[in-house]
């Protein structure tokens, strides 16, 4: 009775006896949904986002070109646009083109990419607008396609089928689809057991500049950080110290003060002690010696081992955690959370499921192109 | 935007390189970058990547193949199905079941039926009907909102808070944002704000109780789908709303803005309690499914009563629906594709699903409603064979059009010569075009409406013999010489010329495209299938007077053997056909005997080995393989073996010297410089080739000869 009271207690007998009105025809939401989203709209949305928003961000990120030969010379992009698909009829004469014409004539359905630039010529500063830098294949039915917003009658005039889903490209007269790619989520901690059953954590970090994979491994009860820019596994406590957390107490506090957590982390502290590393400088030097030599094609000023190690920790390891002016606080906590996850997973084997769809991301045309 | 970013960076570094080189040189003359901005780098980079599907970006160490595919235009469904396809990065060869198996979290997001069989099984998936994939969005407002809701910044923590039992970590897109004490309040307010439209509808927030975390995601690529919000055990959407929708006062966006419907991604779905039907709503329910059939994708949506079928049958139909002929679009007659299959009289299905209406399959159907009798009739219907009614075929059942194209470009070469199209060659005596040129117009291009037979010429093109710029000093003939390079029709069956297009392509060369048509009526061996994974080939065509009929006088178009049902358990087919007799929507599949039948007695041989060529397209022989050979050995049919493997393949007469054991030539041993021990014998040409190849590698194979009667 109590259970029932909990559920129905606040209802009057009249309410209880009333028939439950059901929402009929709620499936009619579906055609309404398909008008705005779903099926191929994701391809189109993704491409629209790319040519209208993302392309400007890319331009902003790479807006300046300078030269080593002349410090006065520069080129700066002010704006970038993707135009409407056209075809060059004869020299410098263009006209809009329809997708069907491209299919028939084995052409590419593409639009010019134009930029506004500011640059120096001699001592002058010049601004030029709408300079073409290349051509972008245009997805059918995207915002820059000639088919958008047309009525079925206009479709017929363009030799196009109004029911055609769009979302593909026409390149050299061939219709090409960029398939949706399934990938593991970027920037997420995945705790997993390897073949021998030892638990470890891994993060594939990805930003616009870099992509890297950081692993947390356990060997004989001790925690190590593994990364392909480092020639060997680095004890995690040394990493903490290199990131400026020199006190063992603070490290343990970050990871967790529960009895079993501390017990699991103890050996790692001991190892660092044995390696005789107590300060940030010592730790950085230790890491600096383990950095894998990279081919230096930039030349640039020579860096010391310590600087190199600090640079590596700040920008390459766990790239996606931002480090401003070598403030490693966020990265320390992130690393501590990784260690903690591994320790907690060790006990009752609560590892993550790689195949779980919440851990997956789908890449669409706009992200790939 | 990986590819474009890479190309743009390359473009910029190229300009920097040019600037570095040019500026020191031309101090006086002013350096103008605009002259050095070359368009082709970005253009070609994009076009090549899309047309080959090879994505190789050095910056990210990315090297992917097969990112793009040619859109399959077999039917409208196959094109639509391709747009919803998902390919996985996982290698196909590895034998791990985990990534291939159906995950519970795929519910409603990916179609559980639509996946190929074989090596890509479970790795290639398809989106369900209502799935949406998010795009990236700004996270600035989310950070602000989170801190307003009491999330404490990570940079201000001492570290110990992380392990407090009531403190939850807050992540935004994988980065730690901070910690929160009252996570329930955070999540609830966050959802309220989203429903009220203060933050983007695709931002998701979910709690993970085991890790004591709150995950907020705003990144792109997440799968999500809309659900009806349930408040106080009642769905927020009422009949009134639905009426307004039907009358056009409302659209889907209004449902979102008025917090009647919201999007949930996979992680948030896991945090909710979603009722499938309205009567299953209880006090914990947070959301209601819009309609259960949306868990299937477009291909599985064509199946009537899919819930009455054994599940693999639905998967088979998903694969076959993509091979069905029908219509591909309203513009199908204007297209000149390399291969196009159309049905002459497509019909919309009599038994339809809601999905069929939604994706407008009825307007571009792929199949016909056939009257099917499930019964045994003659012996020509065993093993899934179908018996077809001849009168139905005469009336156009299963009749299809096959279009192919022929292409030709007329180029202009560097030495100012160009390709030409010559008029038909006339017979010297009759003054009529020779047979090969019979269908050509005066301009040398075939004329529409004509019938083309095998080896007839479609375009009588000729090409200059010299196309390079002549070397200086060498004498060039004044009149360029031409050689014939005709475009000929190849095919065992005749075609008709539907149309000819003359245009120019992007490189300013003339482009001639011809569309060739064949009309085919079903014949024995053509493949058909119903929409239940029940495929079969035509085994017999029976005149209508010999066909059975029912009490109301209806004569079936197709007779299907009942043995196809017990083991396959496709109960939806008898449902569609009123148990044993009635209309069933039948698909004609693209596999037709005409394209596959092949036999050979004599024919072409490969140059190197002198063995018969391989494959139907080269009029190849039928191979007696290793296993067949084993059978003959086991049976002891040695003379048959000899005939199959040598005499009718690559028998070759060689002269062998009995003294040195090497091959001679025309009765003379070149090694012994004599002809007294040379004898002639027949060996496979491939064997002789092997001996010579071994000799070229300094290994001497010697044949020991002895007389068989000694």
Short mmCIF file of N, CA, C and O in Angstrom, two decimals, chain A residues 89-149:
data_model
loop_
_atom_site.label_atom_id
_atom_site.label_comp_id
_atom_site.label_asym_id
_atom_site.label_seq_id
_atom_site.Cartn_x
_atom_site.Cartn_y
_atom_site.Cartn_z
N UNK A 89 34.19 30.15 -68.41
CA UNK A 89 33.82 29.92 -69.81
C UNK A 89 35.01 30.16 -70.73
O UNK A 89 35.42 29.31 -71.48
N UNK A 90 35.53 31.36 -70.66
CA UNK A 90 36.77 31.67 -71.37
C UNK A 90 37.57 32.50 -70.39
O UNK A 90 37.20 32.64 -69.24
N UNK A 91 38.66 33.07 -70.83
CA UNK A 91 39.55 33.75 -69.91
C UNK A 91 38.82 34.83 -69.13
O UNK A 91 38.27 35.77 -69.72
N UNK A 92 38.80 34.70 -67.80
CA UNK A 92 38.21 35.68 -66.89
C UNK A 92 36.71 35.90 -67.06
O UNK A 92 36.18 36.87 -66.58
N UNK A 93 36.04 35.01 -67.77
CA UNK A 93 34.59 35.11 -67.86
C UNK A 93 34.01 33.89 -67.16
O UNK A 93 34.32 32.76 -67.53
N UNK A 94 33.23 34.11 -66.13
CA UNK A 94 32.65 32.97 -65.42
C UNK A 94 31.14 33.09 -65.45
O UNK A 94 30.59 34.17 -65.64
N UNK A 95 30.52 31.92 -65.30
CA UNK A 95 29.06 31.94 -65.16
C UNK A 95 28.67 30.84 -64.18
O UNK A 95 29.42 29.87 -64.02
N UNK A 96 27.54 31.01 -63.50
CA UNK A 96 27.12 29.98 -62.55
C UNK A 96 26.88 28.66 -63.24
O UNK A 96 26.52 28.63 -64.43
N UNK A 97 27.08 27.57 -62.52
CA UNK A 97 26.96 26.26 -63.13
C UNK A 97 26.00 25.42 -62.30
O UNK A 97 25.88 25.61 -61.10
N UNK A 98 25.29 24.54 -62.98
CA UNK A 98 24.37 23.67 -62.25
C UNK A 98 25.04 22.32 -62.03
O UNK A 98 25.92 21.93 -62.80
N UNK A 99 24.64 21.59 -60.98
CA UNK A 99 25.28 20.29 -60.71
C UNK A 99 25.15 19.33 -61.89
O UNK A 99 26.07 18.58 -62.18
N UNK A 100 24.00 19.39 -62.54
CA UNK A 100 23.81 18.43 -63.62
C UNK A 100 24.76 18.69 -64.77
O UNK A 100 25.27 17.75 -65.40
N UNK A 101 25.04 19.94 -65.04
CA UNK A 101 26.00 20.25 -66.10
C UNK A 101 27.38 19.67 -65.75
O UNK A 101 28.07 19.14 -66.61
N UNK A 102 27.74 19.76 -64.47
CA UNK A 102 29.03 19.20 -64.04
C UNK A 102 29.06 17.70 -64.24
O UNK A 102 30.06 17.15 -64.67
N UNK A 103 27.95 17.04 -63.94
CA UNK A 103 27.90 15.58 -64.12
C UNK A 103 28.08 15.23 -65.58
O UNK A 103 28.83 14.33 -65.93
N UNK A 104 27.38 15.96 -66.44
CA UNK A 104 27.42 15.62 -67.85
C UNK A 104 28.77 15.95 -68.46
O UNK A 104 29.28 15.22 -69.31
N UNK A 105 29.36 17.06 -68.04
CA UNK A 105 30.59 17.51 -68.70
C UNK A 105 31.85 17.08 -67.97
O UNK A 105 32.94 17.59 -68.26
N UNK A 106 31.74 16.18 -67.03
CA UNK A 106 32.90 15.66 -66.28
C UNK A 106 33.69 16.77 -65.59
O UNK A 106 34.92 16.78 -65.61
N UNK A 107 32.97 17.71 -65.01
CA UNK A 107 33.65 18.81 -64.34
C UNK A 107 33.48 18.67 -62.84
O UNK A 107 32.77 17.81 -62.36
N UNK A 108 34.13 19.57 -62.10
CA UNK A 108 34.01 19.59 -60.65
C UNK A 108 33.06 20.71 -60.26
O UNK A 108 33.20 21.83 -60.74
N UNK A 109 32.10 20.36 -59.42
CA UNK A 109 31.15 21.37 -58.94
C UNK A 109 31.82 22.11 -57.80
O UNK A 109 31.82 21.66 -56.67
N UNK A 110 32.48 23.20 -58.13
CA UNK A 110 33.26 23.87 -57.10
C UNK A 110 33.10 25.38 -57.20
O UNK A 110 32.70 25.92 -58.23
N UNK A 111 33.41 26.03 -56.10
CA UNK A 111 33.27 27.48 -56.00
C UNK A 111 34.62 28.08 -55.65
O UNK A 111 35.44 27.43 -55.01
N UNK A 112 34.86 29.31 -56.06
CA UNK A 112 36.15 29.93 -55.73
C UNK A 112 36.22 30.29 -54.25
O UNK A 112 35.23 30.68 -53.64
N UNK A 113 37.42 30.14 -53.68
CA UNK A 113 37.68 30.62 -52.33
C UNK A 113 38.40 31.95 -52.50
O UNK A 113 39.44 32.00 -53.17
N UNK A 114 37.85 33.00 -51.98
CA UNK A 114 38.50 34.30 -52.14
C UNK A 114 38.89 34.85 -50.78
O UNK A 114 38.26 34.55 -49.77
N UNK A 115 39.95 35.65 -50.79
CA UNK A 115 40.42 36.24 -49.53
C UNK A 115 40.59 37.74 -49.70
O UNK A 115 40.83 38.24 -50.80
N UNK A 116 40.45 38.45 -48.59
CA UNK A 116 40.83 39.86 -48.53
C UNK A 116 42.18 39.88 -47.83
O UNK A 116 42.31 39.29 -46.76
N UNK A 117 43.16 40.55 -48.42
CA UNK A 117 44.48 40.55 -47.78
C UNK A 117 45.02 41.96 -47.64
O UNK A 117 44.61 42.89 -48.35
N UNK A 118 45.96 42.04 -46.72
CA UNK A 118 46.68 43.28 -46.51
C UNK A 118 48.14 42.87 -46.57
O UNK A 118 48.52 41.90 -45.93
N UNK A 119 48.96 43.58 -47.38
CA UNK A 119 50.36 43.19 -47.47
C UNK A 119 51.21 44.40 -47.81
O UNK A 119 50.69 45.47 -48.12
N UNK A 120 52.50 44.22 -47.75
CA UNK A 120 53.38 45.33 -48.08
C UNK A 120 54.06 45.07 -49.40
O UNK A 120 54.45 43.94 -49.71
N UNK A 121 54.14 46.13 -50.19
CA UNK A 121 54.93 46.07 -51.42
C UNK A 121 55.89 47.23 -51.32
O UNK A 121 55.47 48.38 -51.34
N UNK A 122 57.17 46.89 -51.18
CA UNK A 122 58.15 47.93 -50.90
C UNK A 122 57.80 48.56 -49.57
O UNK A 122 57.71 47.87 -48.55
N UNK A 123 57.51 49.86 -49.56
CA UNK A 123 57.16 50.50 -48.30
C UNK A 123 55.67 50.77 -48.21
O UNK A 123 55.19 51.28 -47.21
N UNK A 124 54.94 50.40 -49.28
CA UNK A 124 53.50 50.66 -49.26
C UNK A 124 52.78 49.56 -48.52
O UNK A 124 53.20 48.42 -48.53
N UNK A 125 51.63 49.92 -47.96
CA UNK A 125 50.75 48.89 -47.43
C UNK A 125 49.55 48.83 -48.35
O UNK A 125 48.95 49.85 -48.65
N UNK A 126 49.26 47.66 -48.81
CA UNK A 126 48.20 47.54 -49.81
C UNK A 126 47.12 46.61 -49.28
O UNK A 126 47.41 45.60 -48.64
N UNK A 127 45.89 46.97 -49.55
CA UNK A 127 44.78 46.07 -49.21
C UNK A 127 44.12 45.64 -50.51
O UNK A 127 43.78 46.48 -51.35
N UNK A 128 44.04 44.35 -50.71
CA UNK A 128 43.36 43.84 -51.91
C UNK A 128 42.20 42.98 -51.47
O UNK A 128 42.32 42.20 -50.52
N UNK A 129 41.09 43.13 -52.15
CA UNK A 129 39.92 42.34 -51.78
C UNK A 129 39.60 41.29 -52.83
O UNK A 129 39.92 41.47 -54.01
N UNK A 130 38.97 40.23 -52.35
CA UNK A 130 38.43 39.19 -53.23
C UNK A 130 39.47 38.61 -54.18
O UNK A 130 39.28 38.55 -55.39
N UNK A 131 40.59 38.19 -53.63
CA UNK A 131 41.60 37.51 -54.44
C UNK A 131 41.35 36.00 -54.37
O UNK A 131 41.21 35.46 -53.29
N UNK A 132 41.26 35.33 -55.50
CA UNK A 132 41.02 33.88 -55.43
C UNK A 132 42.29 33.14 -55.01
O UNK A 132 43.40 33.50 -55.44
N UNK A 133 42.15 32.16 -54.15
CA UNK A 133 43.32 31.35 -53.76
C UNK A 133 43.14 29.88 -54.15
O UNK A 133 44.07 29.09 -54.04
N UNK A 134 41.98 29.52 -54.61
CA UNK A 134 41.76 28.12 -54.99
C UNK A 134 40.28 27.87 -55.12
O UNK A 134 39.47 28.79 -54.99
N UNK A 135 39.94 26.63 -55.37
CA UNK A 135 38.52 26.30 -55.52
C UNK A 135 38.13 25.19 -54.55
O UNK A 135 38.91 24.29 -54.28
N UNK A 136 36.92 25.32 -54.05
CA UNK A 136 36.42 24.36 -53.07
C UNK A 136 35.26 23.58 -53.68
O UNK A 136 34.30 24.18 -54.14
N UNK A 137 35.36 22.25 -53.71
CA UNK A 137 34.20 21.48 -54.17
C UNK A 137 33.01 21.75 -53.25
O UNK A 137 33.17 21.83 -52.03
N UNK A 138 31.86 21.91 -53.83
CA UNK A 138 30.68 22.30 -53.04
C UNK A 138 29.75 21.11 -52.90
O UNK A 138 29.47 20.40 -53.87
N UNK A 139 29.32 20.90 -51.67
CA UNK A 139 28.37 19.82 -51.40
C UNK A 139 26.99 20.22 -51.92
O UNK A 139 26.57 21.36 -51.73
N UNK A 140 26.31 19.29 -52.58
CA UNK A 140 24.99 19.60 -53.10
C UNK A 140 24.03 19.86 -51.96
O UNK A 140 24.06 19.18 -50.94
N UNK A 141 23.19 20.85 -52.14
CA UNK A 141 22.18 21.27 -51.17
C UNK A 141 22.78 21.97 -49.96
O UNK A 141 22.10 22.15 -48.95
N UNK A 142 24.07 22.30 -50.00
CA UNK A 142 24.63 23.08 -48.89
C UNK A 142 24.28 24.54 -49.12
O UNK A 142 23.66 24.89 -50.12
N UNK A 143 24.70 25.39 -48.18
CA UNK A 143 24.27 26.79 -48.24
C UNK A 143 24.79 27.48 -49.50
O UNK A 143 24.20 28.44 -49.97
N UNK A 144 25.93 27.01 -50.05
CA UNK A 144 26.48 27.67 -51.23
C UNK A 144 26.10 26.97 -52.53
O UNK A 144 26.62 27.31 -53.58
N UNK A 145 25.24 25.98 -52.44
CA UNK A 145 24.85 25.26 -53.65
C UNK A 145 23.73 26.03 -54.35
O UNK A 145 22.92 26.68 -53.69
N UNK A 146 23.70 25.95 -55.67
CA UNK A 146 22.65 26.68 -56.39
C UNK A 146 21.26 26.11 -56.12
O UNK A 146 20.27 26.76 -56.40
N UNK A 147 21.20 24.92 -55.56
CA UNK A 147 19.91 24.27 -55.38
C UNK A 147 19.17 24.71 -54.12
O UNK A 147 17.99 24.43 -53.97
N UNK A 148 19.86 25.39 -53.21
CA UNK A 148 19.19 25.70 -51.94
C UNK A 148 18.08 26.71 -52.15
O UNK A 148 18.23 27.68 -52.88
N UNK A 149 16.97 26.43 -51.49
CA UNK A 149 15.84 27.33 -51.52
C UNK A 149 15.10 27.36 -52.84
O UNK A 149 14.34 28.28 -53.11
#
